[in-house]
XYZ file of N, CA and C in Angstrom:
699
model
N -13.039 -85.866 2.494
C -12.383 -84.501 2.595
C -11.133 -84.898 1.650
N -11.173 -83.746 0.807
C -9.880 -83.688 -0.364
C -8.561 -83.215 0.418
N -7.814 -84.053 0.495
C -6.753 -83.752 1.330
C -5.543 -82.661 0.624
N -5.420 -82.682 -0.686
C -4.860 -82.062 -1.551
C -5.556 -80.654 -1.981
N -6.850 -80.314 -1.813
C -7.280 -79.318 -2.188
C -6.913 -77.973 -1.471
N -6.810 -76.898 -1.953
C -6.466 -75.438 -1.239
C -7.660 -74.615 -1.327
N -8.078 -74.202 -0.302
C -9.271 -73.140 0.129
C -8.765 -71.975 -0.500
N -9.724 -71.032 -0.827
C -9.459 -69.862 -1.445
C -9.184 -69.157 -0.257
N -9.663 -69.219 0.917
C -9.250 -68.483 1.874
C -8.714 -69.249 2.947
N -7.318 -68.484 3.482
C -6.631 -69.297 4.045
C -5.754 -68.559 5.219
N -6.684 -68.535 6.282
C -6.232 -68.037 7.316
C -5.400 -68.658 8.456
N -4.758 -68.245 9.210
C -3.662 -68.669 10.086
C -4.249 -70.225 10.473
N -3.595 -71.008 10.464
C -4.255 -72.374 11.135
C -5.161 -73.349 10.205
N -5.375 -72.907 9.028
C -6.585 -73.295 8.284
C -6.233 -74.693 8.047
N -4.891 -75.372 7.643
C -4.600 -76.375 7.425
C -4.544 -77.618 8.720
N -4.890 -77.033 9.915
C -4.744 -77.931 11.083
C -6.144 -78.630 10.895
N -7.043 -78.491 9.992
C -8.258 -79.367 10.077
C -7.867 -80.767 8.966
N -6.663 -80.758 8.336
C -6.109 -81.572 7.992
C -5.445 -82.881 8.599
N -5.117 -82.418 9.667
C -4.710 -83.198 11.013
C -5.418 -84.449 10.970
N -5.121 -85.532 11.210
C -6.128 -87.115 11.599
C -6.151 -87.313 12.762
N -7.216 -88.020 13.270
C -7.526 -88.324 14.687
C -6.871 -89.803 14.915
N -6.554 -90.114 15.798
C -5.838 -91.763 16.258
C -7.236 -92.438 16.350
N -7.068 -93.576 15.352
C -8.160 -94.495 15.397
C -7.390 -96.052 15.700
N -6.401 -95.977 16.224
C -5.777 -97.104 16.790
C -5.463 -97.478 18.222
N -6.039 -96.404 19.138
C -6.146 -96.581 20.570
C -4.941 -95.862 21.321
N -4.820 -96.067 22.780
C -4.113 -95.283 23.730
C -2.623 -95.506 23.390
N -2.234 -96.659 22.717
C -1.125 -96.702 22.558
C -0.436 -95.780 21.585
N -0.903 -94.921 20.707
C -0.633 -94.048 19.901
C -1.030 -92.493 20.254
N -0.307 -91.765 19.796
C -0.513 -90.250 20.075
C -2.082 -90.174 19.684
N -2.713 -88.822 20.263
C -3.752 -88.760 19.955
C -4.387 -88.394 18.739
N -3.225 -87.858 17.924
C -3.716 -87.520 16.446
C -2.419 -87.619 15.617
N -2.349 -87.318 14.295
C -1.560 -87.452 13.388
C -1.437 -86.239 12.504
N -0.426 -85.260 12.962
C -0.349 -83.905 12.324
C 0.337 -84.173 10.843
N 1.106 -85.371 10.616
C 1.675 -85.442 9.216
C 0.929 -85.199 8.182
N -0.396 -85.369 8.235
C -1.543 -85.645 6.779
C -1.579 -84.179 6.387
N -0.981 -83.342 7.262
C -1.262 -81.775 6.462
C 0.025 -81.597 5.560
N 1.398 -82.425 5.877
C 2.369 -82.189 4.933
C 1.814 -82.657 3.447
N 0.774 -83.549 3.290
C 0.508 -84.198 1.982
C 0.241 -83.005 1.131
N -0.492 -81.932 1.621
C -0.749 -80.807 0.554
C 0.048 -79.644 0.734
N 0.538 -79.290 -0.315
C 2.112 -78.689 -0.310
C 1.739 -77.234 -0.030
N 0.364 -76.433 -0.160
C 0.112 -75.411 0.479
C 0.031 -75.399 1.956
N -0.484 -76.251 2.326
C -0.733 -76.462 3.997
C 0.564 -76.462 4.380
N 1.625 -77.303 4.054
C 3.180 -77.544 4.603
C 3.907 -76.005 4.068
N 3.651 -75.381 3.050
C 4.157 -73.952 3.007
C 3.672 -72.917 4.163
N 2.269 -73.044 4.179
C 1.649 -72.058 5.254
C 2.051 -72.279 6.664
N 2.247 -73.494 6.783
C 2.740 -73.808 8.439
C 4.286 -73.517 8.725
N 4.987 -73.818 7.588
C 6.344 -73.338 7.624
C 6.593 -71.798 7.827
N 5.587 -71.113 6.945
C 5.597 -69.614 7.066
C 4.993 -68.968 8.388
N 4.071 -69.727 9.099
C 3.422 -69.350 10.388
C 4.583 -69.461 11.326
N 5.523 -70.798 11.230
C 6.523 -71.132 12.266
C 7.459 -70.228 12.278
N 8.084 -69.424 11.176
C 8.782 -68.627 11.226
C 8.797 -67.332 11.574
N 7.509 -66.887 11.601
C 6.958 -65.682 11.541
C 7.539 -65.027 12.718
N 7.892 -65.462 14.085
C 8.280 -64.769 14.993
C 10.051 -64.318 15.008
N 10.553 -65.213 14.147
C 12.037 -65.274 14.013
C 12.853 -64.534 12.668
N 11.766 -63.608 12.138
C 12.198 -63.052 11.074
C 13.564 -62.064 11.367
N 13.451 -61.589 12.301
C 14.705 -60.553 12.757
C 15.814 -61.542 13.573
N 15.477 -62.738 13.824
C 16.578 -63.327 14.743
C 17.662 -63.977 13.519
N 18.888 -64.003 14.194
C 19.846 -64.411 13.225
C 19.917 -65.841 13.728
N 20.172 -66.837 12.756
C 20.053 -68.164 12.749
C 21.116 -69.101 11.962
N 22.123 -69.838 12.477
C 23.026 -70.034 11.787
C 22.599 -71.555 11.145
N 21.717 -72.616 11.721
C 21.370 -73.689 11.426
C 20.156 -74.046 11.981
N 19.337 -75.105 11.629
C 18.565 -75.471 12.115
C 18.382 -76.933 12.652
N 17.788 -77.420 13.748
C 18.007 -78.583 13.915
C 16.759 -79.263 14.433
N 16.478 -80.302 13.802
C 14.991 -81.110 13.826
C 15.308 -82.354 14.321
N 14.308 -82.772 15.635
C 14.246 -83.874 16.414
C 13.662 -85.201 15.860
N 14.261 -86.198 15.925
C 13.862 -87.653 15.397
C 12.692 -88.130 15.829
N 11.465 -88.340 15.028
C 11.952 -88.551 13.512
C 11.079 -87.189 13.021
N 9.783 -87.209 13.290
C 9.051 -86.342 12.685
C 9.249 -84.777 12.413
N 10.373 -84.460 13.539
C 10.932 -82.920 13.428
C 11.876 -83.120 12.405
N 12.284 -84.082 11.389
C 12.991 -83.968 10.555
C 12.458 -83.329 9.225
N 11.040 -83.751 9.160
C 10.197 -83.064 8.100
C 9.877 -81.644 8.155
N 9.433 -80.957 9.303
C 9.511 -79.618 9.425
C 10.620 -78.777 9.424
N 11.367 -79.624 10.184
C 13.026 -78.833 10.232
C 13.786 -78.680 9.048
N 13.594 -79.693 8.240
C 13.969 -79.657 6.834
C 13.635 -78.468 6.204
N 12.191 -78.391 5.938
C 11.376 -77.383 5.427
C 11.862 -75.881 5.894
N 11.890 -75.999 7.125
C 11.987 -74.524 7.936
C 13.544 -73.930 7.224
N 14.690 -74.882 7.375
C 15.987 -74.967 6.869
C 15.849 -74.645 5.410
N 15.103 -75.172 4.748
C 15.293 -74.973 3.361
C 14.748 -73.424 2.868
N 13.571 -73.226 3.727
C 12.982 -71.802 3.542
C 14.097 -70.588 4.039
N 14.685 -70.640 4.944
C 15.512 -69.737 5.403
C 17.050 -69.887 4.666
N 17.069 -70.949 3.956
C 18.278 -70.912 3.019
C 19.710 -71.455 3.966
N 19.083 -72.348 5.131
C 20.357 -72.558 6.104
C 20.199 -74.185 6.007
N 21.473 -74.624 6.852
C 21.629 -76.165 6.776
C 20.828 -76.760 8.041
N 20.602 -78.112 7.909
C 19.953 -78.800 8.540
C 20.465 -79.898 9.508
N 20.494 -79.586 10.700
C 20.999 -81.051 11.401
C 20.184 -81.872 12.256
N 20.497 -83.343 12.040
C 19.498 -84.032 12.932
C 19.876 -84.505 14.118
N 18.911 -84.262 14.987
C 19.158 -84.789 16.412
C 18.570 -86.253 16.218
N 19.408 -87.076 16.708
C 19.024 -88.627 16.361
C 18.537 -89.263 17.563
N 17.545 -90.381 17.406
C 17.596 -91.299 18.557
C 19.110 -92.122 18.652
N 19.189 -92.526 19.851
C 20.775 -92.912 19.967
C 21.202 -94.465 19.423
N 22.440 -94.289 18.716
C 22.513 -95.544 17.878
C 22.463 -95.670 16.587
N 21.954 -94.700 15.991
C 22.002 -94.351 14.674
C 23.324 -93.670 14.102
N 24.202 -92.867 14.616
C 24.897 -92.294 14.080
C 26.303 -92.809 14.026
N 27.172 -92.998 13.261
C 28.552 -93.495 13.236
C 29.821 -92.781 13.252
N 29.367 -91.730 14.096
C 30.510 -90.747 14.500
C 30.169 -90.280 15.875
N 31.438 -89.784 16.455
C 31.322 -89.395 17.945
C 30.228 -88.563 18.137
N 29.604 -88.737 19.404
C 28.148 -87.971 19.664
C 28.252 -87.604 20.971
N 27.207 -86.628 21.360
C 27.167 -86.521 22.694
C 25.202 -86.893 22.812
N 25.085 -87.396 23.677
C 23.876 -87.732 24.342
C 23.289 -87.048 25.303
N 22.040 -87.573 25.172
C 21.198 -86.673 26.377
C 19.646 -87.646 26.700
N 19.629 -88.121 27.784
C 18.465 -89.108 28.407
C 17.229 -88.002 28.444
N 16.275 -88.628 28.206
C 14.869 -87.881 28.546
C 13.809 -88.843 28.450
N 12.524 -88.507 29.074
C 11.472 -89.316 28.719
C 10.428 -88.474 27.956
N 9.954 -89.316 26.937
C 9.162 -88.778 26.034
C 7.462 -88.778 26.505
N 6.852 -88.522 25.575
C 5.290 -88.146 25.661
C 4.715 -89.219 26.589
N 5.059 -90.416 26.281
C 4.403 -91.702 26.313
C 4.714 -92.096 27.802
N 5.952 -91.339 28.317
C 6.586 -91.698 29.478
C 7.446 -92.758 29.626
N 8.293 -93.020 28.278
C 9.098 -94.199 28.347
C 10.429 -93.024 28.113
N 11.520 -93.927 28.861
C 12.796 -93.670 29.065
C 13.782 -93.493 27.525
N 14.334 -92.647 26.955
C 14.921 -92.994 25.950
C 16.160 -91.830 25.999
N 17.027 -92.326 24.975
C 18.270 -91.282 24.849
C 18.618 -90.634 23.241
N 18.904 -89.122 22.914
C 18.958 -88.775 22.017
C 20.492 -88.728 21.846
N 20.808 -88.061 20.699
C 22.164 -87.999 20.440
C 22.299 -87.271 19.234
N 23.720 -86.223 19.089
C 24.046 -85.414 18.074
C 25.358 -85.392 17.826
N 25.720 -85.457 16.615
C 27.170 -85.152 16.164
C 27.904 -83.873 16.942
N 29.126 -84.272 17.090
C 29.843 -83.068 17.882
C 30.284 -82.044 17.144
N 30.557 -82.168 15.754
C 31.194 -81.077 15.083
C 30.370 -79.981 14.336
N 29.240 -79.806 14.766
C 28.337 -78.619 14.218
C 28.204 -78.078 15.200
N 27.486 -78.119 16.247
C 27.050 -77.316 17.575
C 28.113 -76.836 18.486
N 28.482 -75.375 18.633
C 29.754 -75.309 19.465
C 29.267 -73.635 19.739
N 30.290 -73.187 20.526
C 29.942 -71.868 20.795
C 30.180 -70.802 19.940
N 29.002 -69.922 19.868
C 28.791 -69.086 18.931
C 27.730 -69.279 18.032
N 27.413 -70.600 17.655
C 26.241 -71.065 16.867
C 24.867 -70.925 17.070
N 23.946 -70.292 16.596
C 22.661 -69.919 17.023
C 21.791 -70.984 16.160
N 21.071 -71.823 16.910
C 20.230 -72.924 16.244
C 18.868 -72.687 16.631
N 17.738 -73.138 15.976
C 16.712 -72.925 15.898
C 16.062 -74.366 16.030
N 15.738 -74.924 17.222
C 15.088 -76.220 17.274
C 13.730 -76.483 16.748
N 13.447 -77.591 16.237
C 12.372 -77.741 15.326
C 11.741 -79.216 15.777
N 10.510 -79.517 16.123
C 9.830 -80.701 16.211
C 8.250 -80.716 15.782
N 7.633 -81.838 15.963
C 6.348 -81.494 14.830
C 5.364 -81.314 16.084
N 5.482 -81.689 17.593
C 4.792 -81.660 18.390
C 5.163 -81.516 19.906
N 4.707 -80.585 20.479
C 5.265 -80.734 21.945
C 4.015 -80.841 22.992
N 4.264 -82.101 23.370
C 3.453 -82.382 24.649
C 3.757 -82.303 25.912
N 4.402 -83.245 26.297
C 4.932 -82.831 27.797
C 6.304 -82.010 27.895
N 6.816 -81.822 26.737
C 7.824 -80.974 26.569
C 9.257 -81.748 26.888
N 9.219 -82.830 27.353
C 10.327 -83.932 27.742
C 11.316 -83.726 26.646
N 11.076 -84.241 25.502
C 12.035 -84.487 24.453
C 12.831 -83.166 23.999
N 11.620 -82.044 23.663
C 12.316 -80.713 23.477
C 13.202 -80.034 24.236
N 12.745 -80.190 25.595
C 13.905 -79.943 26.654
C 15.124 -80.772 26.619
N 15.083 -81.982 26.431
C 16.392 -82.686 26.295
C 17.341 -82.093 24.916
N 16.643 -81.786 24.086
C 17.133 -81.307 22.632
C 17.931 -79.862 22.942
N 16.985 -79.024 23.789
C 17.727 -77.758 24.726
C 18.978 -78.184 24.995
N 19.081 -78.827 26.183
C 20.081 -79.049 27.147
C 21.193 -79.626 26.328
N 20.791 -80.479 25.389
C 21.857 -81.134 24.568
C 22.697 -80.121 23.690
N 21.888 -79.295 23.018
C 22.664 -78.154 22.295
C 23.424 -77.028 23.071
N 22.832 -76.820 24.525
C 23.417 -75.668 25.218
C 24.781 -76.545 26.088
N 24.707 -77.800 26.223
C 26.142 -78.427 26.817
C 27.330 -78.433 25.779
N 26.795 -78.225 24.541
C 27.971 -78.125 23.355
C 28.381 -76.721 23.268
N 27.496 -75.808 23.793
C 27.951 -74.233 23.818
C 26.994 -73.437 22.672
N 26.316 -74.212 21.982
C 25.535 -73.150 21.244
C 24.411 -72.422 21.776
N 23.906 -71.705 21.155
C 22.911 -70.803 21.686
C 21.599 -71.210 21.056
N 20.357 -71.406 21.832
C 19.262 -71.788 21.048
C 18.532 -70.465 20.938
N 18.044 -70.029 19.716
C 17.369 -68.991 19.246
C 16.039 -69.119 19.756
N 15.484 -70.413 19.454
C 13.881 -70.521 19.663
C 13.793 -71.826 19.578
N 12.155 -72.067 19.835
C 11.753 -73.508 19.516
C 10.388 -73.441 18.716
N 10.356 -74.215 17.696
C 9.016 -74.226 16.998
C 8.603 -75.412 16.892
N 7.062 -75.613 16.616
C 6.405 -76.886 16.514
C 5.035 -76.531 16.343
N 4.704 -77.561 15.512
C 2.934 -77.051 14.965
C 2.170 -76.912 16.143
N 2.511 -77.436 17.496
C 1.581 -77.075 18.575
C 2.269 -77.453 19.915
N 2.178 -76.474 20.797
C 2.960 -76.616 22.251
C 1.594 -76.656 23.262
N 1.671 -77.786 23.604
C 0.479 -78.150 24.776
C 0.800 -77.447 26.098
N -0.233 -76.851 26.773
C 0.004 -76.050 28.093
C 0.309 -77.063 29.349
N 0.963 -78.019 29.034
C 1.565 -79.065 30.017
C 2.384 -78.131 30.925
N 3.014 -78.759 31.914
C 4.236 -78.074 32.802
C 5.092 -77.961 31.955
N 5.606 -78.930 31.207
C 6.886 -78.805 30.267
C 6.734 -77.749 29.285
N 5.137 -77.841 28.576
C 4.986 -76.601 27.517
C 5.123 -75.334 28.084
N 4.686 -75.226 29.077
C 4.558 -73.932 29.867
C 6.349 -73.483 29.991
N 6.889 -74.583 30.550
C 8.363 -74.258 30.620
C 9.020 -73.466 29.637
N 8.899 -74.325 28.619
C 9.364 -73.753 27.057
C 8.886 -72.597 26.859
N 7.809 -72.626 27.079
C 7.083 -70.801 26.746
C 7.816 -69.757 27.349
N 7.944 -70.295 28.847
C 8.452 -69.175 29.676
C 10.027 -68.765 29.478
N 10.888 -69.826 29.315
C 12.015 -69.592 29.256
C 12.705 -69.539 27.541
N 11.808 -69.756 26.491
C 12.738 -69.681 25.495
C 11.400 -69.113 24.412
N 11.984 -68.309 23.323
C 11.427 -67.775 22.160
C 10.668 -68.886 21.671
N 9.474 -68.833 21.349
C 8.779 -69.968 20.725
C 7.756 -69.582 19.486
N 7.319 -70.684 18.823
C 6.394 -70.343 17.616
C 5.679 -71.840 17.559
N 4.385 -71.277 17.504
C 3.412 -72.674 17.016
C 2.492 -72.300 15.661
N 1.875 -73.158 15.643
C 0.501 -72.783 14.516
C -0.679 -72.693 15.130
N -0.972 -72.807 16.642
C -2.176 -73.168 16.995
C -2.803 -71.647 17.137
N -4.132 -71.044 16.276
C -4.865 -69.849 16.879
C -5.115 -70.015 18.400
N -5.196 -68.925 19.142
C -5.515 -68.829 20.339
C -6.659 -69.556 20.739
N -7.804 -69.365 19.643
C -9.427 -69.764 20.061
C -9.055 -71.326 19.987
N -8.151 -72.276 19.323
C -7.994 -73.333 19.185
C -7.151 -74.209 20.475
N -6.405 -73.380 21.191
C -5.487 -73.720 21.828
C -6.349 -74.807 23.110
N -7.441 -74.374 23.680
C -7.839 -75.132 24.604
C -8.585 -76.711 23.905
N -8.832 -76.593 22.772
C -8.929 -78.171 22.038
C -7.858 -78.940 21.857
N -6.736 -78.065 21.842
C -5.373 -78.736 21.979
C -4.995 -79.602 23.295
N -5.142 -78.595 24.187
C -4.744 -79.031 25.480
C -5.720 -80.151 26.152
N -7.056 -80.174 25.409
C -7.838 -81.115 25.828
C -7.960 -82.239 24.814
N -7.103 -82.383 23.913
C -6.275 -83.491 23.084
C -7.695 -83.847 22.073
N -8.559 -82.792 21.849
C -9.674 -83.257 20.713
C -10.024 -82.001 20.423
N -10.023 -82.165 18.611
C -10.234 -81.080 17.959
C -11.728 -81.423 17.524
N -12.476 -80.006 17.364
C -13.915 -80.164 16.937
C -13.796 -80.788 15.347
N -12.967 -80.332 14.822
C -12.841 -80.826 13.174
C -13.089 -82.460 13.136
N -12.665 -82.790 14.051
C -12.607 -84.534 14.148
C -14.131 -85.003 14.107
N -15.249 -84.319 14.700
C -16.417 -84.336 14.658
C -16.836 -84.638 13.322
N -16.618 -83.308 12.555
C -16.917 -83.295 11.187
C -16.466 -84.328 10.075
N -15.297 -84.991 10.746
C -14.456 -85.900 9.785
C -15.404 -87.191 9.722
N -15.742 -87.651 11.174
C -16.425 -88.634 11.512
C -17.749 -88.720 10.988
N -18.335 -87.643 10.750
C -19.722 -87.804 10.402
C -19.948 -87.619 8.870
N -18.704 -87.066 8.160
C -18.349 -87.402 6.665
C -18.341 -88.743 6.359
N -17.489 -89.535 7.048
C -17.176 -91.107 7.145
C -18.418 -91.845 7.470
N -19.495 -91.576 8.439
C -20.712 -92.018 8.802
C -21.603 -92.163 7.351
N -21.610 -90.862 6.895
C -22.531 -90.480 5.549
C -22.034 -91.454 4.490
N -20.796 -91.532 4.492
C -20.217 -92.288 3.248
C -20.978 -93.577 3.247
N -20.278 -94.345 4.476
C -20.676 -95.636 5.093
C -21.960 -96.117 4.789
N -23.248 -95.167 5.201
C -24.519 -95.446 5.106
C -25.034 -95.476 3.617
N -24.135 -94.577 2.999
C -24.361 -94.240 1.548
C -23.949 -95.417 0.620
N -22.950 -96.147 1.334
C -22.362 -97.296 0.402
C -23.279 -98.578 0.762
N -23.737 -98.517 2.034
C -24.546 -99.658 2.474
C -26.062 -99.642 1.590
N -26.374 -98.541 1.591
C -28.080 -98.407 0.842
C -27.816 -98.888 -0.622
N -26.691 -98.793 -1.210
C -26.303 -99.634 -2.374
C -26.630 -100.989 -2.803
N -26.636 -101.674 -1.397
C -26.906 -103.054 -1.089
C -28.401 -103.482 -1.388
N -29.271 -102.497 -1.164
C -30.671 -102.702 -0.450
C -31.114 -103.952 -1.627
N -31.954 -104.849 -1.101
C -32.566 -105.896 -1.672
C -33.894 -105.375 -2.426
N -34.078 -105.281 -3.764
C -35.401 -104.914 -4.599
C -36.445 -105.314 -3.904
N -36.530 -106.284 -3.353
C -37.426 -107.133 -2.842
C -38.144 -106.327 -1.380
N -37.500 -105.589 -0.966
C -37.763 -104.991 0.423
C -37.880 -103.507 0.313
N -38.874 -102.748 0.528
C -39.306 -101.470 0.420
C -38.536 -100.418 0.942
N -37.731 -100.507 2.257
C -36.667 -99.454 2.948
C -35.359 -100.313 3.114
N -34.585 -99.372 3.308
C -33.303 -99.851 3.732
C -33.027 -100.536 4.880
N -34.083 -100.241 5.954
C -33.793 -101.057 7.313
C -34.539 -102.513 7.117
N -35.491 -102.382 6.006
C -35.652 -103.720 6.067
C -34.913 -104.631 5.208
N -34.242 -104.079 4.526
C -33.027 -104.947 3.601
C -31.894 -105.267 4.836
N -31.298 -104.392 5.629
C -30.569 -104.306 6.293
C -30.557 -105.525 7.156
N -32.046 -105.795 7.732
C -32.490 -106.786 8.748
C -32.558 -108.170 8.100
N -32.860 -108.146 7.138
C -32.825 -109.498 5.877
C -31.365 -109.754 5.840
N -30.300 -109.054 5.576
C -28.781 -109.563 5.476
C -28.294 -109.950 6.844
N -28.911 -109.176 8.052
C -28.376 -109.624 9.525
C -28.936 -110.778 9.703
N -29.818 -111.306 9.321
C -30.682 -112.476 9.867
C -30.069 -113.536 8.847
N -29.842 -113.317 7.992
C -29.238 -114.055 6.901
C -27.641 -114.373 6.825
N -27.213 -113.846 7.831
C -25.706 -113.925 7.730
C -24.899 -112.986 7.142
N -25.445 -112.212 6.324
C -24.403 -111.742 5.062
C -23.856 -110.631 5.587
């Protein structure tokens, strides 16, 4: 896969096939959406899709959630011509903050914080994160903003899974995401069919590279591979 290539036809969500599957096991998220950010057109189209539902909304500032929400949030803010506010994991800001406890997608208890001098009554904020799985992190960000008196205009993420928390966000707040309806079930099942194509290509490349080492004394790749196996190579 050429990560930097831009297809001639770019339907909504075309860039989702650039997301990478988890190859490190259950201690990590099931996929890595950030690979799509490496493609400038993919990133631009992703931001455009996220902003679609909010064209007629008044937004004063964009807030991104630590850490991957910083990338999308900053891009969204730049596109809107608005400022960007970082909602941090606790312990990173050297100024007075408001904190909020939450449970993240992995079930770990955490705390987020935000500075006190930006969000206040009358300020309309758009909250951005990379992915909403259980909804715990985004719900905490909403509660944090509202405790300071700000109005949450909406919530934006590459995907919002149809978990209990994801459904709660969709029911109670205006939202946007980049997942076409026909792909939502794959997102909810935590497996994209595009991963199969990527794995197939990797297997083909590996087989092709292996065949380069065929011993000319043997007629077939299988015979050569058996020779290498028996010899410990």
